[in-house]
Amino acid sequence: MALRFRKSFKLAPGLRLNISRKGASVRVGPKVAGYTVGTSGQRVSAGIPGTGVSASSKIGKRKSDNQNTSPTMSSWATGLVGLFLIVMFLGWLF
């Protein structure tokens, strides 16, 4: 049996911070559609409320299948710097 960990924090209306064992991500948008930036790349998703039907697509550069896709220290640092910049921008905005 595999155990999973995921925690989501609401930072502002339409802005969420997601933390899991594999890394962190920030999601912008409502529940039905959104843009996610995280340690594993960028993703766009959309769904139909109440049906369980949704679609998600990774955008940006594609990694070849033979490369290691586990998060590295540099990907964590990049995610944390991006998160810091978003939080600073929101602090300035509000």
Tab-separated table of C-alpha atoms in Angstrom:
chain	number	residue	atom	x	y	z
A	1	MET	CA	0.000	0.000	0.000
A	2	ALA	CA	1.434	3.392	-0.990
A	3	LEU	CA	0.970	6.469	1.152
A	4	ARG	CA	0.554	9.872	-0.444
A	5	PHE	CA	0.891	13.348	0.982
A	6	ARG	CA	-0.669	16.511	-0.419
A	7	LYS	CA	-1.676	19.728	1.305
A	8	SER	CA	-3.315	22.764	-0.292
A	9	PHE	CA	-3.416	26.291	1.126
A	10	LYS	CA	-5.642	29.115	-0.118
A	11	LEU	CA	-3.438	32.230	-0.398
A	12	ALA	CA	-6.046	34.539	-1.976
A	13	PRO	CA	-9.216	34.157	-4.034
A	14	GLY	CA	-8.175	32.174	-7.100
A	15	LEU	CA	-4.628	31.482	-5.806
A	16	ARG	CA	-3.594	28.221	-4.109
A	17	LEU	CA	-0.323	26.769	-2.868
A	18	ASN	CA	-0.081	22.969	-3.162
A	19	ILE	CA	2.610	20.980	-1.361
A	20	SER	CA	3.318	17.290	-1.882
A	21	ARG	CA	6.146	14.855	-1.371
A	22	LYS	CA	7.396	15.511	-4.910
A	23	GLY	CA	7.403	19.314	-4.707
A	24	ALA	CA	5.396	22.509	-4.513
A	25	SER	CA	3.155	24.308	-6.996
A	26	VAL	CA	1.064	27.452	-7.277
A	27	ARG	CA	-2.330	27.364	-9.023
A	28	VAL	CA	-4.071	30.430	-10.420
A	29	GLY	CA	-7.733	30.318	-11.429
A	30	PRO	CA	-11.099	29.016	-10.253
A	31	LYS	CA	-11.844	25.354	-9.524
A	32	VAL	CA	-13.123	24.676	-13.043
A	33	ALA	CA	-10.059	25.989	-14.916
A	34	GLY	CA	-6.562	26.999	-13.992
A	35	TYR	CA	-2.876	27.440	-14.670
A	36	THR	CA	-0.353	25.672	-12.431
A	37	VAL	CA	3.370	26.376	-12.078
A	38	GLY	CA	5.426	23.983	-10.017
A	39	THR	CA	8.643	22.081	-9.596
A	40	SER	CA	7.608	19.611	-12.302
A	41	GLY	CA	6.669	22.250	-14.901
A	42	GLN	CA	3.631	24.164	-16.095
A	43	ARG	CA	0.147	22.769	-16.585
A	44	VAL	CA	-3.227	24.035	-17.844
A	45	SER	CA	-6.419	22.286	-16.746
A	46	ALA	CA	-10.177	22.593	-17.104
A	47	GLY	CA	-13.186	20.605	-15.939
A	48	ILE	CA	-16.958	20.407	-15.897
A	49	PRO	CA	-18.268	20.945	-12.337
A	50	GLY	CA	-20.207	18.107	-10.774
A	51	THR	CA	-19.372	15.547	-13.452
A	52	GLY	CA	-15.845	14.439	-12.599
A	53	VAL	CA	-14.838	15.139	-16.211
A	54	SER	CA	-11.634	17.126	-16.567
A	55	ALA	CA	-8.653	17.566	-18.853
A	56	SER	CA	-5.099	18.586	-18.069
A	57	SER	CA	-2.198	19.342	-20.368
A	58	LYS	CA	1.464	19.962	-19.601
A	59	ILE	CA	2.914	22.950	-21.455
A	60	GLY	CA	6.471	24.011	-22.133
A	61	LYS	CA	9.529	21.884	-22.801
A	62	ARG	CA	9.127	18.120	-22.865
A	63	LYS	CA	11.676	15.875	-21.199
A	64	SER	CA	12.763	12.695	-22.927
A	65	ASP	CA	11.526	9.463	-21.372
A	66	ASN	CA	14.984	8.309	-20.301
A	67	GLN	CA	15.769	11.320	-18.083
A	68	ASN	CA	15.302	11.243	-14.338
A	69	THR	CA	12.133	13.193	-13.487
A	70	SER	CA	12.576	13.304	-9.699
A	71	PRO	CA	12.767	16.814	-8.253
A	72	THR	CA	16.246	18.149	-7.580
A	73	MET	CA	17.432	20.787	-5.173
A	74	SER	CA	17.543	23.332	-8.016
A	75	SER	CA	13.888	22.673	-8.926
A	76	TRP	CA	12.888	23.162	-5.278
A	77	ALA	CA	14.873	26.416	-5.167
A	78	THR	CA	13.226	27.624	-8.388
A	79	GLY	CA	9.777	26.837	-6.991
A	80	LEU	CA	10.495	28.606	-3.707
A	81	VAL	CA	11.866	31.701	-5.459
A	82	GLY	CA	8.756	31.813	-7.658
A	83	LEU	CA	6.526	31.426	-4.615
A	84	PHE	CA	8.408	34.208	-2.815
A	85	LEU	CA	7.950	36.548	-5.792
A	86	ILE	CA	4.220	35.792	-5.997
A	87	VAL	CA	3.746	36.395	-2.254
A	88	MET	CA	5.707	39.667	-2.455
A	89	PHE	CA	3.595	40.787	-5.436
A	90	LEU	CA	0.355	39.970	-3.597
A	91	GLY	CA	1.600	41.855	-0.535
A	92	TRP	CA	2.309	44.865	-2.688
A	93	LEU	CA	-1.035	44.537	-4.482
A	94	PHE	CA	-3.164	44.358	-1.328
